[in-house]
Tab-separated table of C-alpha atoms and ligand atoms in Angstrom:
chain	number	residue	atom	x	y	z
T	180	MET	CA	46.708	98.351	33.267
T	181	GLN	CA	43.754	96.037	33.046
T	182	PHE	CA	41.664	98.057	30.573
T	183	THR	CA	40.529	97.697	27.019
T	184	ARG	CA	38.849	100.342	24.919
T	185	ALA	CA	35.606	98.395	25.277
T	186	ASP	CA	35.611	99.291	28.993
T	187	PHE	CA	34.763	102.900	28.071
T	188	PRO	CA	31.794	104.354	26.184
T	189	ASP	CA	31.629	104.148	22.377
T	190	GLY	CA	33.677	106.845	20.718
T	191	PHE	CA	35.580	107.629	23.943
T	192	ARG	CA	38.859	109.333	23.033
T	193	PHE	CA	42.216	108.906	24.708
T	194	GLY	CA	45.002	111.381	24.354
T	195	VAL	CA	48.080	113.087	25.691
T	196	ALA	CA	48.647	116.763	26.458
T	197	THR	CA	51.457	119.314	26.534
T	198	SER	CA	51.797	123.093	26.312
T	199	ALA	CA	53.953	125.352	24.173
T	200	TYR	CA	56.258	127.041	26.684
T	201	GLN	CA	56.792	123.835	28.640
T	202	ILE	CA	58.249	121.892	25.717
T	203	GLU	CA	59.030	123.948	22.610
T	204	GLY	CA	62.144	125.958	23.424
T	205	HIS	CA	61.021	129.554	23.452
T	206	GLN	CA	64.335	130.997	22.240
T	207	PHE	CA	63.878	129.409	18.828
T	208	GLY	CA	61.914	130.572	15.795
T	209	GLY	CA	61.473	134.295	16.415
T	210	ALA	CA	59.163	134.136	19.456
T	211	GLY	CA	58.854	137.351	21.464
T	212	GLN	CA	59.596	137.804	25.160
T	213	THR	CA	56.952	136.654	27.617
T	214	HIS	CA	56.147	137.450	31.221
T	215	TRP	CA	57.412	133.979	32.141
T	216	ASP	CA	60.893	134.878	30.897
T	217	SER	CA	61.107	137.909	33.173
T	218	PHE	CA	59.379	136.077	36.053
T	219	ALA	CA	61.928	133.249	35.826
T	220	ALA	CA	64.828	135.715	35.624
T	221	THR	CA	63.770	137.263	38.924
T	222	PRO	CA	65.411	135.541	41.922
T	223	GLY	CA	63.019	133.678	44.193
T	224	ASN	CA	60.355	132.835	41.618
T	225	VAL	CA	61.552	129.642	39.945
T	226	VAL	CA	63.708	126.793	41.192
T	227	ARG	CA	67.281	127.373	39.963
T	228	PHE	CA	65.967	130.284	37.820
T	229	GLU	CA	65.111	127.738	35.124
T	230	ASP	CA	63.070	128.924	32.167
T	231	GLY	CA	61.608	127.607	28.929
T	232	ALA	CA	64.354	128.891	26.618
T	233	ARG	CA	65.300	125.380	25.474
T	234	ALA	CA	62.813	123.182	27.356
T	235	CYS	CA	62.510	119.859	25.457
T	236	ASP	CA	63.555	121.465	22.150
T	237	HIS	CA	60.302	120.212	20.700
T	238	TYR	CA	60.640	123.017	18.139
T	239	HIS	CA	63.450	121.077	16.435
T	240	ARG	CA	62.245	117.574	17.320
T	241	LEU	CA	58.691	117.857	16.132
T	242	ASP	CA	58.619	114.715	14.001
T	243	GLU	CA	60.217	112.551	16.670
T	244	ASP	CA	57.646	113.776	19.204
T	245	LEU	CA	54.720	113.287	16.836
T	246	ASP	CA	55.931	109.730	16.286
T	247	LEU	CA	55.822	109.207	20.058
T	248	ILE	CA	52.201	110.389	20.128
T	249	LYS	CA	51.386	108.023	17.298
T	250	GLY	CA	53.352	105.242	18.998
T	251	ILE	CA	51.250	105.313	22.144
T	252	GLY	CA	48.071	105.054	20.098
T	253	ALA	CA	46.612	108.424	21.142
T	254	ASP	CA	43.432	109.543	19.387
T	255	VAL	CA	43.947	113.172	20.375
T	256	TYR	CA	46.913	115.432	21.005
T	257	ARG	CA	46.145	118.464	23.162
T	258	PHE	CA	48.716	121.206	22.567
T	259	SER	CA	48.851	124.977	22.836
T	260	THR	CA	50.002	127.736	20.545
T	261	SER	CA	52.229	130.374	22.070
T	262	TRP	CA	50.842	133.877	21.660
T	263	ALA	CA	54.359	135.364	21.675
T	264	ARG	CA	55.554	132.905	19.040
T	265	VAL	CA	52.685	133.850	16.751
T	266	MET	CA	52.624	137.582	17.591
T	267	PRO	CA	55.910	138.517	19.301
T	268	GLU	CA	54.634	141.854	20.603
T	269	GLY	CA	51.164	140.477	21.355
T	270	THR	CA	49.405	142.623	18.746
T	271	ASP	CA	49.780	143.508	15.059
T	272	ARG	CA	52.976	141.872	13.782
T	273	VAL	CA	52.667	138.187	12.944
T	274	ASN	CA	55.741	135.944	13.035
T	275	ALA	CA	55.323	133.799	9.914
T	276	GLU	CA	57.861	131.264	11.160
T	277	GLY	CA	55.794	130.728	14.300
T	278	LEU	CA	52.570	130.107	12.430
T	279	ASP	CA	54.391	127.811	10.002
T	280	PHE	CA	55.565	125.727	12.943
T	281	TYR	CA	52.011	125.175	14.169
T	282	ASP	CA	50.886	124.476	10.630
T	283	ARG	CA	53.475	121.678	10.397
T	284	LEU	CA	52.395	120.414	13.814
T	285	VAL	CA	48.741	120.172	12.812
T	286	ASP	CA	49.508	118.564	9.459
T	287	GLY	CA	51.913	116.153	11.137
T	288	LEU	CA	49.155	115.068	13.528
T	289	LEU	CA	46.616	114.593	10.764
T	290	GLU	CA	49.085	112.587	8.671
T	291	ARG	CA	49.442	110.258	11.645
T	292	GLY	CA	45.679	109.971	12.186
T	293	ILE	CA	45.659	112.013	15.421
T	294	SER	CA	43.058	114.701	16.171
T	295	PRO	CA	44.540	118.129	17.030
T	296	ALA	CA	43.064	119.718	20.169
T	297	LEU	CA	44.152	123.348	20.298
T	298	THR	CA	44.522	125.565	23.365
T	299	LEU	CA	45.156	129.218	22.563
T	300	TYR	CA	46.647	130.319	25.859
T	301	HIS	CA	48.681	128.241	28.276
T	302	TRP	CA	50.310	130.979	30.326
T	303	GLU	CA	53.135	132.680	28.399
T	304	LEU	CA	51.737	136.175	27.919
T	305	PRO	CA	53.710	138.385	25.506
T	306	GLN	CA	55.788	140.766	27.621
T	307	ALA	CA	54.536	143.813	25.725
T	308	LEU	CA	51.002	143.057	26.921
T	309	ALA	CA	52.173	142.287	30.444
T	310	ASP	CA	53.783	145.744	30.421
T	311	LYS	CA	50.316	147.165	29.802
T	312	GLY	CA	48.870	145.328	32.791
T	313	GLY	CA	48.203	141.979	31.113
T	314	TRP	CA	45.017	140.282	32.285
T	315	ARG	CA	44.208	143.286	34.490
T	316	ASN	CA	43.777	145.460	31.428
T	317	ALA	CA	40.218	145.749	30.080
T	318	ASP	CA	41.657	145.682	26.530
T	319	MET	CA	42.712	142.050	26.953
T	320	PRO	CA	39.542	140.659	25.351
T	321	ASP	CA	40.243	142.724	22.209
T	322	TRP	CA	43.893	141.683	22.063
T	323	PHE	CA	42.988	138.061	22.682
T	324	ALA	CA	40.288	138.134	20.012
T	325	ASP	CA	42.806	139.464	17.474
T	326	TYR	CA	45.310	136.756	18.366
T	327	THR	CA	42.569	134.121	18.167
T	328	GLU	CA	41.658	135.319	14.699
T	329	VAL	CA	45.249	135.003	13.482
T	330	VAL	CA	45.623	131.437	14.772
T	331	ALA	CA	42.127	130.273	13.847
T	332	SER	CA	42.355	131.693	10.319
T	333	ARG	CA	45.467	129.653	9.704
T	334	LEU	CA	44.735	126.401	11.575
T	335	GLY	CA	40.980	126.389	12.118
T	336	ASP	CA	40.127	124.299	9.057
T	337	ARG	CA	42.103	121.327	10.448
T	338	ILE	CA	41.547	121.555	14.205
T	339	TRP	CA	39.422	118.884	15.909
T	340	SER	CA	38.663	120.927	19.026
T	341	ALA	CA	39.689	124.251	20.507
T	342	ALA	CA	39.634	125.926	23.918
T	343	PRO	CA	40.716	129.494	24.568
T	344	ILE	CA	42.428	129.504	27.973
T	345	ASN	CA	43.973	126.682	29.968
T	346	GLU	CA	43.144	126.674	33.692
T	347	PRO	CA	41.689	130.123	34.382
T	348	TRP	CA	42.271	129.661	38.135
T	349	CYS	CA	46.023	129.505	37.552
T	350	VAL	CA	45.990	132.475	35.167
T	351	GLY	CA	43.881	134.507	37.587
T	352	TRP	CA	44.214	133.493	41.224
T	353	LEU	CA	47.550	131.659	41.356
T	354	SER	CA	49.264	134.413	39.370
T	355	HIS	CA	47.638	137.556	40.805
T	356	PHE	CA	46.620	136.611	44.367
T	357	ASP	CA	49.080	133.887	45.408
T	358	GLY	CA	51.920	135.322	43.314
T	359	HIS	CA	53.251	131.862	42.473
T	360	HIS	CA	53.053	132.230	38.700
T	361	ALA	CA	53.833	135.116	36.361
T	362	PRO	CA	53.279	138.028	36.760
T	363	GLY	CA	53.784	137.139	40.445
T	364	LEU	CA	51.346	139.645	41.899
T	365	ARG	CA	49.705	139.443	45.309
T	366	ASP	CA	46.927	141.922	44.890
T	367	ILE	CA	43.199	141.407	45.364
T	368	ARG	CA	42.152	144.110	42.891
T	369	ALA	CA	44.451	142.718	40.192
T	370	THR	CA	43.018	139.255	40.911
T	371	ALA	CA	39.378	140.290	40.567
T	372	ARG	CA	39.984	142.106	37.315
T	373	ALA	CA	42.156	139.355	35.857
T	374	MET	CA	39.612	136.636	36.718
T	375	HIS	CA	36.809	138.549	35.054
T	376	HIS	CA	38.819	139.587	31.975
T	377	ILE	CA	39.909	135.977	31.490
T	378	LEU	CA	36.282	134.940	31.134
T	379	VAL	CA	35.396	137.825	28.830
T	380	SER	CA	38.450	136.994	26.697
T	381	HIS	CA	37.349	133.367	26.623
T	382	GLY	CA	33.907	134.376	25.341
T	383	ARG	CA	35.319	136.684	22.697
T	384	ALA	CA	37.638	133.947	21.434
T	385	ILE	CA	34.735	131.505	21.196
T	386	GLN	CA	32.785	134.041	19.143
T	387	VAL	CA	35.728	134.662	16.813
T	388	MET	CA	36.269	130.949	16.205
T	389	LYS	CA	32.583	130.333	15.641
T	390	GLY	CA	32.502	133.241	13.225
T	391	LEU	CA	35.290	131.597	11.270
T	392	GLY	CA	33.296	128.380	11.002
T	393	MET	CA	35.080	126.354	13.664
T	394	GLY	CA	33.154	123.885	15.811
T	395	ASN	CA	33.764	121.641	18.818
T	396	LEU	CA	34.742	124.555	21.053
T	397	GLY	CA	35.113	124.232	24.806
T	398	ALA	CA	36.595	125.516	28.044
T	399	VAL	CA	39.231	123.881	30.244
T	400	CYS	CA	39.169	124.469	34.017
T	401	ASN	CA	41.382	122.900	36.634
T	402	MET	CA	39.605	121.653	39.712
T	403	GLU	CA	40.977	120.685	43.093
T	404	TRP	CA	38.748	118.922	45.573
T	405	SER	CA	38.610	120.669	48.934
T	406	THR	CA	37.945	118.767	52.145
T	407	PRO	CA	37.451	120.569	55.466
T	408	ALA	CA	40.339	119.899	57.850
T	409	SER	CA	37.786	119.163	60.606
T	410	ASP	CA	34.046	119.190	61.265
T	411	ALA	CA	34.311	122.613	62.924
T	412	PRO	CA	31.906	125.022	61.171
T	413	GLU	CA	34.745	127.505	60.471
T	414	ASP	CA	36.770	124.834	58.669
T	415	VAL	CA	33.730	123.706	56.696
T	416	ALA	CA	33.064	127.318	55.661
T	417	ALA	CA	36.737	127.817	54.742
T	418	ALA	CA	36.696	124.700	52.533
T	419	THR	CA	33.519	125.966	50.868
T	420	ARG	CA	35.198	129.319	50.110
T	421	TYR	CA	38.205	127.502	48.676
T	422	ASP	CA	35.911	125.421	46.492
T	423	ALA	CA	34.049	128.531	45.325
T	424	ILE	CA	37.215	130.386	44.326
T	425	TYR	CA	39.009	127.447	42.790
T	426	ASN	CA	36.254	125.336	41.289
T	427	ARG	CA	32.973	127.214	41.029
T	428	PHE	CA	33.874	130.759	39.973
T	429	PHE	CA	34.752	129.997	36.356
T	430	VAL	CA	32.105	127.343	35.630
T	431	GLY	CA	29.613	129.619	37.407
T	432	GLY	CA	30.392	132.408	34.968
T	433	LEU	CA	30.436	130.112	31.939
T	434	PHE	CA	27.300	128.080	32.612
T	435	LYS	CA	25.151	130.061	35.066
T	436	GLY	CA	26.052	133.625	34.178
T	437	GLU	CA	26.877	134.414	37.796
T	438	TYR	CA	29.695	134.239	40.300
T	439	PRO	CA	29.380	132.328	43.605
T	440	ALA	CA	28.331	134.398	46.614
T	441	GLU	CA	31.353	133.211	48.627
T	442	VAL	CA	33.649	134.772	46.020
T	443	MET	CA	31.653	137.964	45.710
T	444	GLU	CA	32.149	138.531	49.455
T	445	GLY	CA	35.789	139.215	48.741
T	446	LEU	CA	36.139	140.187	45.094
T	447	GLU	CA	33.036	142.204	44.254
T	448	PRO	CA	34.415	145.607	45.342
T	449	TYR	CA	37.346	145.136	42.974
T	450	LEU	CA	35.602	143.917	39.823
T	451	PRO	CA	35.714	146.261	36.826
T	452	THR	CA	32.781	148.628	36.305
T	453	GLY	CA	29.962	147.009	34.331
T	454	TRP	CA	31.105	143.449	34.983
T	455	GLN	CA	27.463	142.315	35.235
T	456	ASP	CA	26.956	143.175	31.552
T	457	ASP	CA	29.625	140.781	30.308
T	458	PHE	CA	27.865	137.478	30.933
T	459	ALA	CA	26.285	137.338	27.480
T	460	THR	CA	29.820	137.212	26.056
T	461	ILE	CA	31.144	134.918	28.773
T	462	GLN	CA	28.276	132.490	28.194
T	463	SER	CA	28.860	132.078	24.452
T	464	PRO	CA	27.607	128.518	23.933
T	465	LEU	CA	30.127	125.713	24.206
T	466	ASP	CA	30.262	122.219	22.739
T	467	TRP	CA	32.150	120.552	25.575
T	468	MET	CA	33.701	121.107	28.987
T	469	GLY	CA	37.249	120.145	29.980
T	470	VAL	CA	38.262	119.231	33.536
T	471	ASN	CA	41.907	119.085	34.589
T	472	TYR	CA	42.272	117.141	37.810
T	473	TYR	CA	45.226	116.135	39.982
T	474	THR	CA	44.573	116.260	43.717
T	475	ARG	CA	42.655	117.555	46.703
T	476	LYS	CA	43.531	119.898	49.557
T	477	ARG	CA	42.480	119.831	53.212
T	478	ILE	CA	41.411	123.315	54.098
T	479	ALA	CA	41.231	125.002	57.499
T	480	HIS	CA	40.008	128.383	58.696
T	481	ARG	CA	42.732	130.988	59.135
T	482	PRO	CA	41.617	133.165	62.032
T	483	ASP	CA	44.230	135.912	61.730
T	484	ALA	CA	43.618	136.767	58.065
T	485	PRO	CA	41.092	138.752	56.012
T	486	TRP	CA	39.001	137.103	53.299
T	487	PRO	CA	39.365	134.378	52.090
T	488	ALA	CA	40.692	133.400	55.548
T	489	TYR	CA	41.699	129.853	54.750
T	490	GLN	CA	44.902	127.875	54.901
T	491	GLU	CA	46.030	124.474	53.745
T	492	ALA	CA	46.107	121.833	56.470
T	493	PRO	CA	48.803	119.118	56.401
T	494	THR	CA	48.417	116.569	53.623
T	495	GLN	CA	47.814	112.893	54.229
T	496	GLY	CA	49.650	110.367	52.037
T	497	PRO	CA	50.109	108.892	49.574
T	498	LEU	CA	51.647	111.882	47.811
T	499	THR	CA	53.150	112.489	44.388
T	500	GLN	CA	56.500	114.193	43.724
T	501	MET	CA	54.559	117.490	43.896
T	502	ASP	CA	53.491	116.565	47.456
T	503	TRP	CA	49.960	116.336	46.107
T	504	GLU	CA	47.569	113.823	47.655
T	505	ILE	CA	46.460	111.011	45.402
T	506	HIS	CA	42.687	111.188	45.613
T	507	PRO	CA	40.932	109.614	42.608
T	508	ASP	CA	37.470	110.034	44.151
T	509	GLY	CA	37.827	113.770	43.585
T	510	LEU	CA	37.867	113.174	39.840
T	511	LYS	CA	34.691	111.117	39.960
T	512	ASP	CA	33.042	113.721	42.174
T	513	PHE	CA	33.999	116.606	39.889
T	514	LEU	CA	32.816	114.818	36.752
T	515	THR	CA	29.432	114.017	38.274
T	516	ARG	CA	29.043	117.415	39.944
T	517	THR	CA	30.015	119.330	36.802
T	518	ALA	CA	27.407	117.491	34.752
T	519	ARG	CA	24.742	117.691	37.453
T	520	GLU	CA	25.160	121.347	38.387
T	521	TYR	CA	26.622	123.064	35.335
T	522	THR	CA	26.904	121.329	31.994
T	523	GLY	CA	24.031	118.804	31.784
T	524	ASP	CA	24.405	116.657	28.660
T	525	LEU	CA	27.445	118.472	27.280
T	526	PRO	CA	30.355	116.070	26.733
T	527	ILE	CA	33.029	116.364	29.418
T	528	TYR	CA	36.658	115.593	28.711
T	529	VAL	CA	39.293	114.967	31.336
T	530	THR	CA	41.693	117.283	29.569
T	531	GLU	CA	44.565	116.683	32.031
T	532	ASN	CA	45.344	114.055	34.621
T	533	GLY	CA	48.667	112.595	35.657
T	534	MET	CA	51.392	112.689	38.284
T	535	ALA	CA	54.943	113.835	38.819
T	536	ASN	CA	57.373	111.150	39.909
T	537	PRO	CA	61.169	111.209	40.295
T	538	ASP	CA	61.659	108.936	37.293
T	539	THR	CA	64.902	107.789	35.774
T	540	HIS	CA	65.174	106.606	32.187
T	541	ASN	CA	65.572	102.941	33.095
T	542	GLN	CA	63.269	102.263	36.046
T	543	PRO	CA	59.590	101.401	35.627
T	544	ASP	CA	57.305	104.256	36.719
T	545	THR	CA	54.934	101.890	38.484
T	546	ALA	CA	53.589	104.709	40.664
T	547	ARG	CA	52.344	106.524	37.548
T	548	SER	CA	50.703	103.415	36.089
T	549	ASN	CA	48.915	102.923	39.416
T	550	TYR	CA	47.853	106.574	39.562
T	551	LEU	CA	46.467	106.472	36.026
T	552	THR	CA	44.689	103.185	36.669
T	553	ALA	CA	42.996	104.567	39.794
T	554	HIS	CA	41.874	107.713	37.973
T	555	LEU	CA	40.632	105.807	34.935
T	556	LYS	CA	38.536	103.714	37.321
T	557	ALA	CA	37.177	106.962	38.763
T	558	VAL	CA	36.213	108.003	35.226
T	559	GLN	CA	34.403	104.680	34.767
T	560	GLU	CA	32.518	105.238	38.016
T	561	ALA	CA	31.480	108.716	36.914
T	562	VAL	CA	30.258	107.307	33.600
T	563	ALA	CA	28.324	104.621	35.483
T	564	GLU	CA	26.665	107.393	37.506
T	565	GLY	CA	25.593	109.097	34.292
T	566	ALA	CA	28.290	111.721	33.669
T	567	PRO	CA	28.732	112.142	29.891
T	568	VAL	CA	32.519	111.761	29.917
T	569	ALA	CA	33.804	111.514	26.362
T	570	GLY	CA	37.584	111.398	26.691
T	571	TYR	CA	40.632	111.283	28.921
T	572	PHE	CA	43.988	112.935	28.186
T	573	VAL	CA	47.137	112.275	30.193
T	574	TRP	CA	49.355	115.099	31.370
T	575	SER	CA	51.894	114.830	29.979
T	576	LEU	CA	53.346	113.300	26.840
T	577	MET	CA	56.854	113.949	28.139
T	578	ASP	CA	58.785	115.384	31.078
T	579	ASN	CA	58.889	119.142	30.711
T	580	TYR	CA	59.197	122.555	32.349
T	581	GLU	CA	56.980	122.512	35.424
T	582	TRP	CA	56.797	126.312	35.696
T	583	SER	CA	58.062	127.653	39.032
T	584	LEU	CA	59.280	124.160	39.937
T	585	GLY	CA	61.584	123.955	36.923
T	586	TYR	CA	62.609	120.655	35.336
T	587	GLU	CA	62.754	118.492	38.435
T	588	LYS	CA	59.114	117.408	38.576
T	589	ARG	CA	58.614	114.727	35.960
T	590	PHE	CA	55.066	114.358	34.651
T	591	GLY	CA	55.922	112.583	31.396
T	592	LEU	CA	54.942	109.269	29.905
T	593	VAL	CA	58.230	109.741	28.090
T	594	HIS	CA	61.420	110.434	30.029
T	595	VAL	CA	63.472	113.392	28.822
T	596	ASP	CA	67.158	113.655	29.639
T	597	PHE	CA	67.546	117.420	29.934
T	598	GLU	CA	71.294	117.210	29.138
T	599	THR	CA	71.073	115.214	25.910
T	600	LEU	CA	67.327	115.724	25.277
T	601	ALA	CA	67.041	111.993	24.572
T	602	ARG	CA	63.483	110.719	24.848
T	603	THR	CA	62.825	107.315	26.446
T	604	PRO	CA	59.259	105.999	26.766
T	605	LYS	CA	58.518	104.913	30.339
T	606	ALA	CA	56.682	101.776	31.466
T	607	SER	CA	53.432	103.775	31.753
T	608	TYR	CA	53.753	104.769	28.082
T	609	HIS	CA	54.052	101.112	27.082
T	610	ALA	CA	51.188	100.110	29.375
T	611	LEU	CA	48.864	102.657	27.761
T	612	ALA	CA	50.072	101.799	24.254
T	613	GLU	CA	49.189	98.178	24.833
T	614	TRP	CA	45.459	98.891	25.048
T	615	TRP	CA	45.170	102.249	23.242
T	616	ARG	CA	46.682	100.744	20.091
T	617	GLY	CA	44.164	97.926	20.280
A	203	IFM	O1	52.259	121.373	34.119
A	203	IFM	C1	50.992	121.803	34.488
A	203	IFM	C2	50.237	122.309	33.271
A	203	IFM	O2	50.913	123.365	32.670
A	203	IFM	C3	48.869	122.784	33.652
A	203	IFM	N1	48.159	121.819	34.461
A	203	IFM	C4	48.862	121.227	35.564
A	203	IFM	C5	50.188	120.681	35.109
A	203	IFM	C6	50.920	120.028	36.288
A	203	IFM	O3	51.143	120.945	37.301
């Protein structure tokens, strides 16, 4: 990689990201059951029925993994706390062992000179709350605020930045409309309510953290560029609907206090009563915006279906192991559009970017180095066009549990042998270390 730190703005931060359920080993340390455990145990949901019970056993290999983060020269480590590890039933009872683990994690980062970037929710909802309807339930903002208070009271004095909910589109749409993630629903009413409650919960968590004196608080949305499959007006309209649902709904709520008209066409009848009154909470002021970016989709009209009446058109290479198109321009376009239309001068972080590749422990992952290089160039272009991008974090530190796709899709800068759990830094790790370490 032909970069130096001087090629990016002053104070620009580089980092690596993971999430709790994907690496920790959920069976350890007194964590409670989550909706991912039951989702994965249900045939047809996850490749080979794999789950996060052991994952990378990060729970027992914390120091080794923190040394890897230090070794690559990361300024920031973006991690998540698991709600069910901290509060096994989702409310009331706190698992001291779980909080102690995160306390050691944060201290271990600070001892190594790395800034801790906390995410409070990265998808493993305590089963007890899922049993009550999970994100569909209007009590979620209260439950989430209580959980936030427990975590923030313990860690908040040492956290560099915090965001409540990773990738609201996945928590809402992918999980309640597409049915591809837990709880695996395919229900428009559940989707509308979940998407709204996610944003209200986000706002409540921001208020709790602010109340406890924490600063540098943000939101993290995943964005996927959508290109019409043809110039036909129906395909253009379908791609616009896809963009509205995926990319504009959540930032619309957070920064404009409104939802896009193209989404309201389908979801409005199903939103909870009084949804219009929640924007004051949803719009609790933020200090930064996070964009997770991987790919784009070509979108076509689907004539035989009700709203949203779109379908994915065939991809065009080159593709990653996920069969995702490599399209770095989408990152530049999202960074500039987000600043221009939503966030103005607020710092934007690329909170996730990376690719899955069928890596082995002893072959250079040249494809990943090329992917990262192309996307870092896209970040530079966005900066040159005036987007206030302040950092870039690679997904992921190490190979891990890729949700419904199990352990096969390798996103790591560090190879993990899932038999022995041996960690081996890949060529991309060394390439980043060379310039991040200075
Ligand atoms: O592994 C996921 C992560 O949990 C959230 N963002 C996308 C990654 C790759 O699919």
